[in-house]
Amino acid sequence: TSAPPTRRGALIVVEGLDRAGKSSQCEMLRDSLSRQGQEVKYIRFPDRTTPIGKLIDSYLRGTSHQDDHSIHLLFSANRWEIAKSIEKDITNGTTVIVDRYSYSGVVYSAAKANPTLSLEWAWQPEIGLPRPDICLFLSISPEEAAKRGGFGAERYENEAMQTRVRELFRTIFEKQQDVSIIDAGKSINGVAQEIQDAVASCIVRMDATGAL
Ligand code: ADP
Ligand code: FDM
Ligand code: MG
């Protein structure tokens, strides 16, 4: 009379610069997996609804200031406070799609070129967080991104910062395994198809290796 064994859910991370199409694609992927009958959740970081998230939100909107290290640790803490619930969902068979994760965390902080905030320093508080099964990096040129509207008013939405962020994303994803680089300059549906294919092969891989 025991319940049938459930396959664990996948942890799918979507990364990229502002206006790469992350949020649109996360929604489309959620809907597509859900239509296939999978349990699926879409979450995003920063999660601005928690007490820590509210500090982050006011920092990003420029209504408060924080030391570079301090805000970095708050972004990480904002992931740690959700980590247990991600693990629980995955264990129970729910696939979790995450809009930005540790990669944004390290890259945006290191892009500030603060001499005591290296990429290596920035990685430390991320160690031990739920490990993504796949990371989809939505790669877009500055020209294509510009066509999707101008910069917003938030702290990192300027050319200098975005240029450094782009270079650092490239640096870390060259060394990273399990990352699919997606050409995000294509049509919305074209990108969505490429993402669905990458996710489908990730799930085949997980089944083949008996991922637990
Ligand atoms: P992000 O979450 O990465 O900042 P969004 O999904 O919010 O990006 O998309 C930013 C803007 O670009 C939105 O107006 C969206 O409708 C548009 N957009 C998203 N993907 C594409 C695409 N492939 N082609 C053209 N416009 C797009
Ligand atoms: N960001 C996001 C960070 O600097 N560190 C992080 O850990 C995360 C998750 O916050 F500029 C930055 C990236 C971006 C901003 O924007 C959040 P969106 O529009 O909510 O994704
Ligand atoms: Mg978004």
XYZ file of C-alpha atoms and ligand atoms in Angstrom:
261
model
C 0.000 0.000 0.000
C 3.018 2.287 -0.267
C 2.869 5.200 -2.704
C 4.493 4.597 -6.102
C 8.084 5.866 -6.257
C 8.285 9.378 -7.668
C 11.102 10.428 -9.922
C 12.807 13.424 -8.343
C 12.223 16.772 -9.978
C 14.935 18.630 -11.893
C 16.497 21.907 -10.805
C 16.628 24.077 -13.910
C 18.434 27.421 -13.773
C 17.962 30.146 -16.371
C 20.657 32.838 -16.490
C 21.514 35.802 -18.650
C 21.771 39.557 -18.874
C 18.874 41.933 -18.435
C 16.317 41.612 -21.265
C 17.796 38.331 -22.509
C 14.294 36.885 -22.143
C 14.747 34.893 -18.917
C 11.383 35.605 -17.338
C 9.442 35.075 -20.595
C 11.229 31.779 -21.200
C 10.807 30.559 -17.613
C 7.059 31.046 -17.931
C 6.930 29.272 -21.282
C 9.009 26.360 -19.991
C 6.805 26.068 -16.914
C 3.701 25.937 -19.088
C 5.221 23.445 -21.495
C 6.375 21.046 -18.730
C 3.060 21.444 -16.995
C 1.194 20.515 -20.209
C 3.321 17.333 -20.285
C 1.872 16.473 -16.898
C 4.892 17.363 -14.776
C 4.651 19.053 -11.415
C 6.556 22.286 -11.885
C 7.275 25.521 -10.042
C 8.807 28.768 -11.265
C 10.727 30.864 -8.755
C 13.092 33.799 -9.139
C 16.035 35.353 -7.354
C 16.179 37.775 -5.765
C 12.931 36.794 -4.041
C 11.963 40.325 -3.080
C 9.068 39.240 -0.838
C 11.074 38.050 2.193
C 12.571 40.424 4.812
C 16.032 39.941 3.249
C 14.473 40.354 -0.203
C 13.037 43.712 0.828
C 16.521 44.947 1.774
C 17.770 43.783 -1.631
C 14.856 45.461 -3.393
C 15.518 48.843 -1.810
C 19.229 48.484 -2.636
C 18.451 47.693 -6.297
C 15.997 50.575 -6.552
C 18.641 52.890 -5.115
C 16.723 53.918 -2.035
C 19.335 52.349 0.278
C 23.071 51.715 0.234
C 25.052 48.666 1.262
C 28.686 47.675 1.365
C 29.490 45.497 -1.718
C 30.312 42.452 0.431
C 27.311 42.943 2.634
C 24.809 43.067 -0.249
C 26.538 40.075 -1.834
C 25.942 38.052 1.332
C 22.317 39.193 1.453
C 21.731 37.942 -2.121
C 23.251 34.617 -1.061
C 21.231 34.511 2.177
C 18.128 35.092 0.072
C 18.921 31.807 -1.736
C 19.737 29.959 1.499
C 16.431 30.930 3.037
C 14.615 29.234 0.121
C 17.075 26.318 -0.302
C 15.252 23.873 1.970
C 11.969 24.351 0.143
C 13.685 23.825 -3.236
C 15.203 20.588 -1.954
C 11.858 19.444 -0.616
C 10.108 20.122 -3.930
C 12.742 18.311 -5.964
C 12.694 15.304 -3.654
C 8.918 15.162 -3.962
C 9.076 15.082 -7.759
C 8.430 18.742 -8.518
C 10.685 20.332 -11.141
C 11.843 23.793 -10.084
C 12.682 26.452 -12.672
C 14.837 29.237 -11.255
C 15.146 32.685 -12.859
C 18.740 33.742 -11.876
C 20.794 31.863 -9.295
C 24.358 31.724 -7.925
C 25.836 32.617 -11.312
C 24.160 36.020 -11.309
C 25.172 36.242 -7.671
C 28.899 35.927 -8.292
C 29.019 37.729 -11.615
C 27.191 40.933 -10.668
C 29.178 41.287 -7.443
C 32.543 40.585 -9.059
C 31.706 43.011 -11.889
C 32.007 45.862 -9.400
C 35.797 45.468 -9.509
C 36.058 45.867 -5.759
C 39.642 44.741 -4.969
C 38.532 42.531 -2.053
C 35.550 41.002 -3.892
C 36.965 38.460 -6.343
C 34.994 35.760 -8.191
C 36.593 33.247 -5.841
C 35.478 35.182 -2.756
C 32.000 35.557 -4.197
C 31.590 31.772 -4.733
C 32.186 30.790 -1.113
C 28.716 31.463 0.364
C 27.110 29.619 -2.605
C 28.822 26.330 -1.722
C 26.270 23.775 -0.563
C 23.179 25.301 -2.162
C 21.022 22.878 -4.208
C 23.008 22.012 -7.313
C 21.332 22.735 -10.666
C 20.829 19.787 -13.026
C 21.061 22.155 -15.963
C 21.863 25.809 -16.456
C 20.502 27.528 -19.543
C 22.487 30.644 -20.369
C 20.488 32.982 -22.598
C 23.171 34.708 -24.621
C 22.301 38.020 -26.241
C 24.341 40.757 -27.908
C 24.177 44.312 -26.522
C 22.580 45.389 -29.828
C 19.760 42.824 -29.631
C 19.150 43.614 -25.957
C 18.939 47.328 -26.777
C 16.166 46.623 -29.314
C 14.085 45.204 -26.456
C 13.881 48.550 -24.722
C 16.152 50.927 -22.892
C 17.674 50.485 -19.478
C 15.389 50.596 -16.494
C 16.090 52.640 -13.410
C 17.652 49.900 -11.290
C 21.181 49.964 -9.941
C 22.950 47.651 -12.419
C 21.084 48.736 -15.546
C 23.840 50.668 -17.264
C 26.211 49.970 -20.146
C 29.450 49.759 -18.109
C 28.053 47.259 -15.624
C 26.336 45.130 -18.306
C 29.561 44.935 -20.335
C 31.560 43.655 -17.346
C 28.770 41.258 -16.418
C 28.733 39.845 -19.968
C 32.498 39.218 -19.851
C 32.325 37.541 -16.451
C 29.423 35.301 -17.461
C 31.562 34.173 -20.399
C 34.530 33.525 -18.085
C 32.581 31.364 -15.637
C 30.541 29.459 -18.225
C 33.698 28.479 -20.121
C 34.734 26.408 -17.085
C 31.275 25.281 -15.991
C 29.854 21.888 -16.975
C 26.149 21.223 -17.539
C 25.574 24.632 -19.083
C 23.658 25.054 -22.338
C 24.401 28.275 -24.128
C 21.255 29.368 -25.925
C 21.178 31.990 -28.676
C 18.604 34.327 -27.138
C 18.571 36.673 -30.142
C 16.155 34.409 -32.021
C 12.364 34.597 -31.949
C 10.631 33.877 -28.635
C 9.308 30.553 -29.951
C 12.662 29.613 -31.466
C 14.384 30.151 -28.126
C 11.621 28.261 -26.306
C 12.085 25.236 -28.599
C 15.837 25.193 -28.032
C 15.273 25.345 -24.269
C 12.709 22.523 -24.352
C 15.158 20.333 -26.301
C 17.983 21.030 -23.827
C 15.719 20.276 -20.866
C 14.413 17.072 -22.476
C 17.958 15.745 -22.937
C 18.826 16.749 -19.390
C 15.905 14.668 -18.111
C 16.902 11.695 -20.286
C 20.410 12.010 -18.813
C 19.036 12.130 -15.271
C 16.939 9.010 -15.872
C 19.885 7.179 -17.442
C 22.128 7.894 -14.467
C 19.333 7.176 -11.989
C 19.600 10.641 -10.465
C 18.294 10.659 -6.926
P 14.614 39.212 -18.683
O 13.759 38.509 -17.674
O 15.814 38.411 -19.110
O 15.031 40.592 -18.276
P 12.161 39.384 -20.274
O 11.653 38.004 -20.444
O 11.510 40.240 -19.234
O 13.756 39.363 -20.028
O 12.095 40.089 -21.699
C 12.488 41.446 -21.879
C 11.667 42.060 -23.021
O 12.045 41.469 -24.262
C 10.166 41.821 -22.878
O 9.513 42.944 -23.374
C 9.920 40.604 -23.758
O 8.601 40.565 -24.265
C 10.929 40.806 -24.873
N 11.462 39.534 -25.419
C 11.759 38.418 -24.720
N 12.269 37.459 -25.541
C 12.286 37.992 -26.789
C 12.703 37.493 -28.095
N 13.210 36.262 -28.248
N 12.581 38.324 -29.149
C 12.089 39.568 -28.986
N 11.680 40.109 -27.811
C 11.773 39.333 -26.709
N 21.497 40.131 -8.892
C 20.680 39.066 -8.873
C 22.648 40.183 -8.110
O 23.380 41.174 -8.128
N 22.955 39.119 -7.309
C 22.165 38.012 -7.254
O 22.477 37.058 -6.503
C 20.982 37.977 -8.062
C 20.085 36.777 -8.014
O 19.918 41.825 -9.215
F 20.605 43.253 -11.823
C 21.141 41.305 -9.716
C 20.915 41.044 -11.162
C 19.919 42.116 -11.546
C 19.107 42.321 -10.296
O 17.078 41.844 -11.432
C 17.786 41.585 -10.282
P 15.761 41.042 -11.888
O 15.191 41.985 -12.904
O 14.889 40.921 -10.673
O 16.187 39.725 -12.464
Mg 13.261 39.072 -15.725
